[in-house]
């Protein structure tokens, strides 16, 4: 089914096949994985004497239903803005963005344009990476995995890289943390999950301070 959709990457070297936001990107690489997130009310954690790893600050979603495989800037913008409104957080407070970043031609350009619309000029300077470049696209598991990654960016003060983004597409110019991860203090991290059919979701993870 993925082959029929014509969204799978083609590259002689499998290690270089997933190339989010690179000029030579030509499709996604399927991956496998899992993550389990335990959500608990702060009052409950305090009663048990447990220190939370991070907190869910906000969530936003949209369904643009524009096309089965072609994403829409407007739908992605609405999801991110709804997430920020839910958290009562200004765009300038977000320190890291885990991009949906599938390495398809349409997705990467659309998402970069949506990020630029939501975050303005700061969007081009805010660390934003696609961890699918390393882990592949685990489909339904990707959202949970990338949520966990956002938690770790806050705890470790380190943002992961976008590998294989050797020649960033000038049409999708963001700070992709190319090649290697980077030490970076993160108060808020946003994770985007933008699925086929125009189902868009963004979640904001914050410190517990």
PDB file of N, CA and C in Angstrom, residues 36 38 40 44 50 61 105 119 157 165 180:
ATOM      1  N   UNK A  36       5.861   4.299  25.742  1.00  0.00           N
ATOM      2  CA  UNK A  36       4.742   4.332  26.674  1.00  0.00           C
ATOM      3  C   UNK A  36       4.885   5.571  27.554  1.00  0.00           C
ATOM      4  N   UNK A  38       3.261   7.635  30.735  1.00  0.00           N
ATOM      5  CA  UNK A  38       2.353   7.591  31.881  1.00  0.00           C
ATOM      6  C   UNK A  38       1.942   9.024  32.214  1.00  0.00           C
ATOM      7  N   UNK A  40      -0.206  11.532  34.619  1.00  0.00           N
ATOM      8  CA  UNK A  40      -0.729  11.530  35.987  1.00  0.00           C
ATOM      9  C   UNK A  40      -0.966  12.962  36.431  1.00  0.00           C
ATOM     10  N   UNK A  44      -1.731  13.855  42.245  1.00  0.00           N
ATOM     11  CA  UNK A  44      -1.508  12.431  42.482  1.00  0.00           C
ATOM     12  C   UNK A  44      -0.024  12.126  42.616  1.00  0.00           C
ATOM     13  N   UNK A  50       6.399  11.430  43.910  1.00  0.00           N
ATOM     14  CA  UNK A  50       7.066  11.213  42.618  1.00  0.00           C
ATOM     15  C   UNK A  50       7.354  12.555  41.959  1.00  0.00           C
ATOM     16  N   UNK A  61      -5.446  20.263  17.690  1.00  0.00           N
ATOM     17  CA  UNK A  61      -5.650  19.371  16.548  1.00  0.00           C
ATOM     18  C   UNK A  61      -6.534  20.046  15.510  1.00  0.00           C
ATOM     19  N   UNK A 105       8.411  15.091  -0.535  1.00  0.00           N
ATOM     20  CA  UNK A 105       8.532  16.426  -1.106  1.00  0.00           C
ATOM     21  C   UNK A 105       7.474  17.361  -0.537  1.00  0.00           C
ATOM     22  N   UNK A 119       5.429  30.789  13.842  1.00  0.00           N
ATOM     23  CA  UNK A 119       6.507  31.299  14.693  1.00  0.00           C
ATOM     24  C   UNK A 119       7.197  32.538  14.134  1.00  0.00           C
ATOM     25  N   UNK A 157      18.622  18.788  28.285  1.00  0.00           N
ATOM     26  CA  UNK A 157      19.070  20.052  27.683  1.00  0.00           C
ATOM     27  C   UNK A 157      19.891  19.786  26.429  1.00  0.00           C
ATOM     28  N   UNK A 165      20.488  15.553   6.282  1.00  0.00           N
ATOM     29  CA  UNK A 165      20.071  16.849   5.735  1.00  0.00           C
ATOM     30  C   UNK A 165      21.339  17.618   5.370  1.00  0.00           C
ATOM     31  N   UNK A 180      24.471  16.606  13.718  1.00  0.00           N
ATOM     32  CA  UNK A 180      24.743  16.233  15.097  1.00  0.00           C
ATOM     33  C   UNK A 180      23.817  16.999  16.030  1.00  0.00           C
TER      34      UNK A 180
END
